Coordinates of C-alpha atoms in Angstrom, one line a residue:
X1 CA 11.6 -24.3 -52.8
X2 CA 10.3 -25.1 -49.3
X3 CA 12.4 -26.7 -47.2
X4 CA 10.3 -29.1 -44.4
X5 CA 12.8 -27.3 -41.7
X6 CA 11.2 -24.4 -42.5
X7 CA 7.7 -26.1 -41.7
X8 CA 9.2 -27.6 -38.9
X9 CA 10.9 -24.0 -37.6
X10 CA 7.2 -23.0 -37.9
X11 CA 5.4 -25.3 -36.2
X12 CA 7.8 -25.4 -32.7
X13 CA 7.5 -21.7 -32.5
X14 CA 3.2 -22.3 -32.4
X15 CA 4.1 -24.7 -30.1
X16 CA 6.0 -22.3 -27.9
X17 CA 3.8 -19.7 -28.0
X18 CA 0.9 -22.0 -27.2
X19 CA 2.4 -23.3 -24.1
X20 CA 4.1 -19.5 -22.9
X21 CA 1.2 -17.3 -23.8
X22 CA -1.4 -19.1 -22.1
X23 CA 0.6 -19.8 -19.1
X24 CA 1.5 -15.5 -19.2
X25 CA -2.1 -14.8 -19.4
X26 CA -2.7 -17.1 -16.2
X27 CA -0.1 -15.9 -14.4
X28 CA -1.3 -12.3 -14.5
X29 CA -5.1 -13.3 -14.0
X30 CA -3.5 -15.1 -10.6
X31 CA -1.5 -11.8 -10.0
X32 CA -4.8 -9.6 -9.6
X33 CA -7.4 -12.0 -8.4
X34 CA -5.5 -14.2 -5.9
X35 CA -5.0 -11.1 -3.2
X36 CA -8.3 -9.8 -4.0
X37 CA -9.4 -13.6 -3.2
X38 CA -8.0 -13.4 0.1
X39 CA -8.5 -10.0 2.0
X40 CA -9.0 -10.6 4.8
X41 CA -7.8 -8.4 8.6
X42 CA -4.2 -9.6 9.0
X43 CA -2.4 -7.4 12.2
X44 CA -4.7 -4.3 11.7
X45 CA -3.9 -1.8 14.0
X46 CA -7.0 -0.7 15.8
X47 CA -7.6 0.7 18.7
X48 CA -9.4 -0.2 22.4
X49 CA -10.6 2.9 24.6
X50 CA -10.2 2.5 28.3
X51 CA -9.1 -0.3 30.7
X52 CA -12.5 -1.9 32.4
X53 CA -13.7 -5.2 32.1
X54 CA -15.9 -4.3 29.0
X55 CA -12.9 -3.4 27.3
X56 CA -10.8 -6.2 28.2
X57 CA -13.9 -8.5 27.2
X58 CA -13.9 -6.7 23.5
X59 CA -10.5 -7.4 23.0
X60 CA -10.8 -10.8 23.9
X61 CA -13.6 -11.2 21.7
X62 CA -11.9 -9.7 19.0
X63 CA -9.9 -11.6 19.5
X64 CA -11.4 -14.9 19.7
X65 CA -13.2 -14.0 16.3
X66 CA -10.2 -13.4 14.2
X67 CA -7.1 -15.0 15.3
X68 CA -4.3 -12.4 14.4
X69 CA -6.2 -10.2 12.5
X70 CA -5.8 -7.1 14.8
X71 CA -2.8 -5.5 16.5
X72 CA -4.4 -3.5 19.4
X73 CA -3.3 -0.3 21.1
X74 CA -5.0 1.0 23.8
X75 CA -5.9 4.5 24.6
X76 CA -6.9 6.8 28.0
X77 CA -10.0 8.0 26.3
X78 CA -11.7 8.8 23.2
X79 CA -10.0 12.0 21.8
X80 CA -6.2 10.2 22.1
X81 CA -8.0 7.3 20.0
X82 CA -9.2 10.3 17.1
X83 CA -5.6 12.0 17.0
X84 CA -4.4 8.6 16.7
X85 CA -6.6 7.8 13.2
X86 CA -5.6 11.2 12.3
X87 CA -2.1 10.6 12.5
X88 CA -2.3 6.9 10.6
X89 CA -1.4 4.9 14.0
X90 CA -4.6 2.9 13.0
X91 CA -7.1 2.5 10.8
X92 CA -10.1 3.0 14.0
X93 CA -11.1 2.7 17.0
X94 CA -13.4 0.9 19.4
X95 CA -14.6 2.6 22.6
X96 CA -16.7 0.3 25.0
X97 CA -18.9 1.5 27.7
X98 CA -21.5 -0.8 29.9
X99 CA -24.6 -0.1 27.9
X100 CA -22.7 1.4 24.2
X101 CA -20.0 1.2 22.0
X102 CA -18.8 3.3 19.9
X103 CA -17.0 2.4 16.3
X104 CA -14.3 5.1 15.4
X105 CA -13.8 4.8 11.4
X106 CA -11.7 6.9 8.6
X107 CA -13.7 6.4 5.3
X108 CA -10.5 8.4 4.4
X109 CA -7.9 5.5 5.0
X110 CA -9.6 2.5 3.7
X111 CA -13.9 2.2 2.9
X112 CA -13.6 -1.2 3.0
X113 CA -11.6 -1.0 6.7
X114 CA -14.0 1.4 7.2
X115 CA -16.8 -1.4 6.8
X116 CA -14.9 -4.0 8.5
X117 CA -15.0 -2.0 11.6
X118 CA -18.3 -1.6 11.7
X119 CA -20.1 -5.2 11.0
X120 CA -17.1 -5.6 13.9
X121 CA -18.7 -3.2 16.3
X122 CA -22.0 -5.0 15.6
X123 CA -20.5 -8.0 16.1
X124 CA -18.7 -7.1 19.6
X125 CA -22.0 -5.3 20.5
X126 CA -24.5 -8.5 20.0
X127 CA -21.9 -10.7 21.7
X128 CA -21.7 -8.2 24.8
X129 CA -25.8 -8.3 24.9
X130 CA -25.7 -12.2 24.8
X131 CA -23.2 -12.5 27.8
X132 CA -25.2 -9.9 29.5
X133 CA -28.2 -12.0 29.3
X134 CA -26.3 -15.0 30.2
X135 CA -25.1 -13.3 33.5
X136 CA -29.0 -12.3 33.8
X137 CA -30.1 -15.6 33.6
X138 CA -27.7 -17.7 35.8
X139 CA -28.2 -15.1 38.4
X140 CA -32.4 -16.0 37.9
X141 CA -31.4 -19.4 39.9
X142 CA -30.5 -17.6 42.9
X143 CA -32.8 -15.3 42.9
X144 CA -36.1 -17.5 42.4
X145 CA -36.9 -18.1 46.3
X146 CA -37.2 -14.3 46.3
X147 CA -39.4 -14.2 43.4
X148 CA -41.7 -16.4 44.9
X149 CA -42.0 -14.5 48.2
X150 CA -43.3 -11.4 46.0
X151 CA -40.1 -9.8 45.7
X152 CA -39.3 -8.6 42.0
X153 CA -37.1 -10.4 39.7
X154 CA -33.7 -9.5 37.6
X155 CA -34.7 -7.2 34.9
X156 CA -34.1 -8.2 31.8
X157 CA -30.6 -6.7 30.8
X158 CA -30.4 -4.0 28.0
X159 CA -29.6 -3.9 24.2
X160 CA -26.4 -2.2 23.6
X161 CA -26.2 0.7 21.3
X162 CA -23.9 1.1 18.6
X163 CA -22.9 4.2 17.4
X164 CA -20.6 5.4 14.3
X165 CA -18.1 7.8 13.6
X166 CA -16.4 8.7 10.6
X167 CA -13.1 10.7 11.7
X168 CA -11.4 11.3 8.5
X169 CA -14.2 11.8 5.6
X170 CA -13.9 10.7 2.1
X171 CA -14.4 13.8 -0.4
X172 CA -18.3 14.0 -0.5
X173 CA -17.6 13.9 -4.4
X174 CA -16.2 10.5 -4.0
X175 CA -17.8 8.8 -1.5
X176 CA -16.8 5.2 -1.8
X177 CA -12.8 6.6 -2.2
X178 CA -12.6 5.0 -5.5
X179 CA -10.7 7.7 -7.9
X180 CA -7.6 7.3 -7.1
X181 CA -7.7 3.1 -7.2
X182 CA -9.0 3.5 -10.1
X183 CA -6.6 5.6 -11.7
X184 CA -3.6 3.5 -10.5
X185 CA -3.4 1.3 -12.9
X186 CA -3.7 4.0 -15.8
X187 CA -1.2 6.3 -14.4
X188 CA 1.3 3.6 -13.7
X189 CA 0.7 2.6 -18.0
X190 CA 1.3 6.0 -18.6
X191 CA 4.3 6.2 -16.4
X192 CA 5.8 3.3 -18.4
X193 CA 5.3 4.8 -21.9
X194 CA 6.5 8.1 -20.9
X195 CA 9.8 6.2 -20.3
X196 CA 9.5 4.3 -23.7
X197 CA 8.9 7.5 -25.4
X198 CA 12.2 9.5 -23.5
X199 CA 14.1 6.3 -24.0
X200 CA 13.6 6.5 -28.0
X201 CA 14.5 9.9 -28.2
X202 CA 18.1 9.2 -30.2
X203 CA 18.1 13.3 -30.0
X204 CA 18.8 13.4 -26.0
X205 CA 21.8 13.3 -24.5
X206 CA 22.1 10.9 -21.0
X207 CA 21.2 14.1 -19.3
X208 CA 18.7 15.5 -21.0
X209 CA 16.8 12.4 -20.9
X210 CA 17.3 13.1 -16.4
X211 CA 15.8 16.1 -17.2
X212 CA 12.9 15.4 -19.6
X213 CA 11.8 12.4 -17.2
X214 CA 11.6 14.5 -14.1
X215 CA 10.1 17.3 -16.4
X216 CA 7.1 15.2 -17.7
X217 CA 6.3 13.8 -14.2
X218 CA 5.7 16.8 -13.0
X219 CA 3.2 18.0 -16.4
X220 CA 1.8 14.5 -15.9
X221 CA 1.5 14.9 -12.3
X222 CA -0.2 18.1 -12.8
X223 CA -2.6 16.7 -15.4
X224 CA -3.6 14.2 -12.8
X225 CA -4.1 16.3 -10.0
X226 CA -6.6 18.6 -12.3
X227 CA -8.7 15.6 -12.8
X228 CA -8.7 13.9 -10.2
X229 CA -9.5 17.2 -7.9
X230 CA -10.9 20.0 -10.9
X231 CA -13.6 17.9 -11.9
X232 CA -13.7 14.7 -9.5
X233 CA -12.8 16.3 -6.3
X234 CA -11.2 13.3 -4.9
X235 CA -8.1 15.1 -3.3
X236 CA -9.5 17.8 -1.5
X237 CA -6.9 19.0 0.6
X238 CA -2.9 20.0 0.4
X239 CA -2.7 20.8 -3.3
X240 CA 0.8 21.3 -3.8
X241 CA 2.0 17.9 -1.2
X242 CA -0.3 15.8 -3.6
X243 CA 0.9 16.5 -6.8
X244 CA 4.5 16.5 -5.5
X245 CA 3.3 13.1 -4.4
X246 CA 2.1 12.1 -7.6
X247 CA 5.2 14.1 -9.5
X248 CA 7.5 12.0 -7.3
X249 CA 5.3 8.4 -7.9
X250 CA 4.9 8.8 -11.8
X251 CA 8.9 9.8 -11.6
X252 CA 9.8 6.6 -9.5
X253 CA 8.2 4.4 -12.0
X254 CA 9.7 6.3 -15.4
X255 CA 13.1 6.3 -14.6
X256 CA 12.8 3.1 -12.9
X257 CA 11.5 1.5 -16.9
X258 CA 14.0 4.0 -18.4
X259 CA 17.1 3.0 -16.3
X260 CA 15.8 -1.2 -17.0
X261 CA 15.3 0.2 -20.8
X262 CA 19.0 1.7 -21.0
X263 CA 20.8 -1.9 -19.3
X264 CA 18.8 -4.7 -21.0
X265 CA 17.7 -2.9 -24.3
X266 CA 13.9 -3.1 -25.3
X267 CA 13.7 -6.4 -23.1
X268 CA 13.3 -4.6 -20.0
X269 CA 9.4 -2.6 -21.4
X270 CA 8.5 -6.6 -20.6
X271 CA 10.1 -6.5 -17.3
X272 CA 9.1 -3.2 -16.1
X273 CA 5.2 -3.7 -17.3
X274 CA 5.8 -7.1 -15.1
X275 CA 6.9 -5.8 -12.3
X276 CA 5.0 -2.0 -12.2
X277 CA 1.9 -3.3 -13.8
X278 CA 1.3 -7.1 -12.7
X279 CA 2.9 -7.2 -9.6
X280 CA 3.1 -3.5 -8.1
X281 CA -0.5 -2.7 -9.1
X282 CA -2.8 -5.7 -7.5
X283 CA 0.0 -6.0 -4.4
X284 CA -0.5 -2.2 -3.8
X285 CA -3.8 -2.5 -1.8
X286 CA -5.0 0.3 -3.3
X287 CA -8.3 -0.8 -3.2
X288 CA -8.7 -2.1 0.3
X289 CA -5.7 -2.0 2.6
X290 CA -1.7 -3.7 2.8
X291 CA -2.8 -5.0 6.2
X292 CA -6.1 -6.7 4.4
X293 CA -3.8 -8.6 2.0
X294 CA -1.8 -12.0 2.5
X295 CA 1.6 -10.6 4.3
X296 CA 4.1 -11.7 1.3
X297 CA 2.0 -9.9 -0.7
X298 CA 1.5 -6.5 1.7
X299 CA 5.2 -6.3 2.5
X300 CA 6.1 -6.4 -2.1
X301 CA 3.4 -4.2 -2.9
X302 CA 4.3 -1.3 -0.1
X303 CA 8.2 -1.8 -1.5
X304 CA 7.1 -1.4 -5.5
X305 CA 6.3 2.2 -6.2
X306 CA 2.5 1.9 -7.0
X307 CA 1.7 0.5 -3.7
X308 CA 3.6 3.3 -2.4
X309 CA 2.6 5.8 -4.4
X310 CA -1.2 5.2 -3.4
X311 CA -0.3 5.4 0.5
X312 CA 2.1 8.5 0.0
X313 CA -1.2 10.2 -1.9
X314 CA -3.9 9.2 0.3
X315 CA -1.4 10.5 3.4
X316 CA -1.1 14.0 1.8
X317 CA -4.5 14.5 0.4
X318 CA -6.2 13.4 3.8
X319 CA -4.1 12.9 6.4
X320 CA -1.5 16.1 5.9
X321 CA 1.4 13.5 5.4
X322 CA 0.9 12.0 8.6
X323 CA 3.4 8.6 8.5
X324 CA 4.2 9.4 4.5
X325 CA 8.3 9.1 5.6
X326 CA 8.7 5.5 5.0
X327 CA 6.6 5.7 1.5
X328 CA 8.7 8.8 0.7
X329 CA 11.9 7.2 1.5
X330 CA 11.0 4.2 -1.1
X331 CA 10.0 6.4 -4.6
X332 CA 13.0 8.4 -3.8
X333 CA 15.4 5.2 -4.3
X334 CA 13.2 4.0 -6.7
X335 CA 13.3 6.9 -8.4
X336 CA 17.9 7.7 -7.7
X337 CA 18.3 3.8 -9.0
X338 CA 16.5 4.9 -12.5
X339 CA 17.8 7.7 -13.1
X340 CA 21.6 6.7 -11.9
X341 CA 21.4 3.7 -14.5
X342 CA 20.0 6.3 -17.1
X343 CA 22.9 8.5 -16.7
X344 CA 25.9 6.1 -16.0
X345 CA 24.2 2.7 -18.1
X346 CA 24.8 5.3 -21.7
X347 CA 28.4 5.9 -20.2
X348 CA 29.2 2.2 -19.7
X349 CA 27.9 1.0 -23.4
X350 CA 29.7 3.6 -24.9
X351 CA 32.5 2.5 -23.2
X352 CA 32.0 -1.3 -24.1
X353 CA 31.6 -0.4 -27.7
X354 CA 34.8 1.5 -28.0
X355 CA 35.6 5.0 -29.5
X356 CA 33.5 6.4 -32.3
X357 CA 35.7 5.9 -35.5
X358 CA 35.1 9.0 -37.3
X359 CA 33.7 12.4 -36.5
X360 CA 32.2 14.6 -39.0
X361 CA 33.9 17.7 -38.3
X362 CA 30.8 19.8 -40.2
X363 CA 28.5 21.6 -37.5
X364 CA 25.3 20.5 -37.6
X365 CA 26.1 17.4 -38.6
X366 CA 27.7 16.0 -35.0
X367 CA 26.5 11.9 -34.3
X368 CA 23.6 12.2 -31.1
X369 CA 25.6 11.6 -27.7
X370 CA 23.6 8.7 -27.3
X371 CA 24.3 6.5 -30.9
X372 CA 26.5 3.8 -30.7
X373 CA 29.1 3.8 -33.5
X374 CA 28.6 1.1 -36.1
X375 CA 31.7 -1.5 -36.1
X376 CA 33.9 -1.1 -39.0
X377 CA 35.4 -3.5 -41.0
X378 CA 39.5 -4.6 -40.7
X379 CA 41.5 -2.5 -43.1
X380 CA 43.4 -4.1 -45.6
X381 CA 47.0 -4.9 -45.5
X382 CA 48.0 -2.2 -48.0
X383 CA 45.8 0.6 -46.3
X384 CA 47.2 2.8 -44.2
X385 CA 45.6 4.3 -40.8
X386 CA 45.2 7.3 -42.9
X387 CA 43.0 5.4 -45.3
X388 CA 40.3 7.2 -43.3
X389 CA 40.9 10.9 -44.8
X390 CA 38.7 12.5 -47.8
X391 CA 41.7 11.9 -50.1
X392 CA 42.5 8.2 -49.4
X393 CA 38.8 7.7 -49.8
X394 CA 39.2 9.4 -53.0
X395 CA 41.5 7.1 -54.1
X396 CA 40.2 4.1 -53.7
X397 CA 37.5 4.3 -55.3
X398 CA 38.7 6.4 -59.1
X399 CA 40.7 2.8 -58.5
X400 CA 38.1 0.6 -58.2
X401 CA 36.3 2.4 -61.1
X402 CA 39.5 2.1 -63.3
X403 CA 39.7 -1.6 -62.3
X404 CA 36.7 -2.4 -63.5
X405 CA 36.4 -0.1 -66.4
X406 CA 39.4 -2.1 -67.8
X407 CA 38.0 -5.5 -67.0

């Protein structure tokens, strides 16, 4: 017979999972769109060629344009500006002459930077013409009386020339540099079953399961890295630093969802696909640049191992590790924290669950290091703690038979 609790029961959990689904589903919608809403230049390190008034004048209007959007460093001349992009002190470079200016880019480091500095450079180069003209025509005043005694007026100041340079090219096979941000987000799902599936396996001990994790980032790693360079060639250079930089991103976020697997149980696939897939993925400016996002957002993204798995990749496969330390330094404790609470989380629940009561003595039949012993029930008054031995066991049940044979 139905009970109307049970109808009741029934109805509260719709009601709960029409309020928290919805509200999920928003909340990760927000979690990609909202940065992607809002890119804009926020302290990007560029840099200004020379010392002369045309320079000064471009970093005023720079400026003046964008309020905080770049943080300048000046250079002597043009080639300290190029080993400076080469080395990741800054995404480009402007160098300003009288009558040109140049726009030093890196496709390499960010397309969309890459873009930025130039409708930049444009727009630096049409507000130099305009002030030019201005100083033409205010000096036409003093110059009229002359004029009109056949003496030839100010010529007309000229248009200055903008000129690009790409320093460090995208692969010619992928232009737009849009591989590896697109891949992101599939390696870092792949990352997170690849813990689900080692954290399963009842068959592996605590350090086997260290072993297999580091094992299949590397395959996976590997798989990658054919891919994304054999048939895409979108990683053209220093093989071996990128897929140890992929081996060691993949292995950051694995043991990081194994080790949350091992503490919390099968709540922490939820946390882990929050944090990895909803958060790390769209703060990890992957796609544009951390200095183009809003700062909360660029300083979590470069600390979660997506967002620093995409700089430490695009530093090895273009810019021969150049400033890679810092995202190094972050998968590597990523990476010790997962597998520590792998290793030492097993310990600690076998410890809180007490000794395993009995140990099949057969070989082949041993219990897996990693099954917790199933609580037994308090022993009667009249059973001894031998109770537990073949015989006793024996016993008790030609007992129970006899029992109820006679009743």
């Amino acid at each position: 017979m139905k009970t109307p609790l049970v109808g009741h029961q029934s109805w509260r959990h719709v009601a709960i999972m029409a309020v928290a689904l919805p509200l999920v589903i928003s909340l990760a919608v927000m979690a990609y769109a909202w940065p992607a809403a809002r890119i804009a230049p926020r302290d990007l390190p560029v840099g200004i060629v020379g010392t002369s008034t045309a320079s000064q004048g471009a970093v005023e209007g720079l400026a003046h344009s964008k309020p905080g959007g770049f943080d300048f460093h000046l250079y002597p001349d043009e080639a300290s500006a190029r080993s400076a992009i080469r080395e990741r002190d800054v995404y480009g470079a402007f160098v300003v002459a009288p009558s040109s200016l140049t726009v030093l880019e890196s496709t390499a480091a960010s397309p969309t930077v890459a873009q930025l500095l130039g409708k930049t450079g444009q727009q630096l180069a049409a507000h130099a013409s305009k002030a030019a003209a201005d100083r033409a025509a205010s000096s036409v005043h003093g110059t009229s009386a002359r004029s009109k005694k056949g003496e030839a007026g100010p010529k007309r100041p000229a248009q200055i020339r903008v000129r690009t340079v790409d320093v460090v090219q995208t692969s010619v096979d992928d232009p737009r540099g849009v591989v590896f941000s697109s891949a992101l987000l599939p390696l870092t799902i792949c990352s997170i079953m690849i813990a689900l599936v080692i954290a399963m396996s009842r068959r592996l001990r605590p350090g086997s399961r260290l072993m297999a994790l580091i094992v299949v980032s590397g395959a996976a790693a590997l798989g990658v890295y054919v891919v994304a360079q054999g048939f895409l060639g979108a990683l053209p250079h220093e093989p071996l630093a990128t897929w140890a930089s992929l081996s060691l991103t993949i292995l950051a976020i694995s043991a990081t969802t194994a080790g949350v697997l091992t503490l919390v149980g099968s709540a922490g696939l939820g946390l882990s696909a929050a944090l990895m897939v909803f958060v790390g993925n769209p703060f990890s400016g992957s796609t544009s640049a951390p200095e183009l996002l809003p700062k909360a957002v660029e300083d979590i993204g470069q600390w979660l191992p997506p967002g620093a798995g995409a700089s430490l990749v695009r530093g090895t496969a273009y810019f021969n590790g150049n400033d890679s330390a810092g995202h190094i330094a972050v998968l590597t404790l990523w990476s010790v924290l997962g597998l520590a609470a792998v290793l030492f989380g097993h310990r600690a629940s076998r410890v809180g669950n007490g000794p395993v009561a009995h140990e099949s003595a057969t070989p082949g039949t041993e219990r897996p290091a990693n099954d917790v012993a199933t609580p037994q029930l308090p022993l009667a008054p009249e059973e001894s703690a031998d109770s537990s031995s073949p015989a006793r066991i024996g016993m008790h049940a030609h007992s129970h038979a006899r029992h109820a044979a006679g009743t």
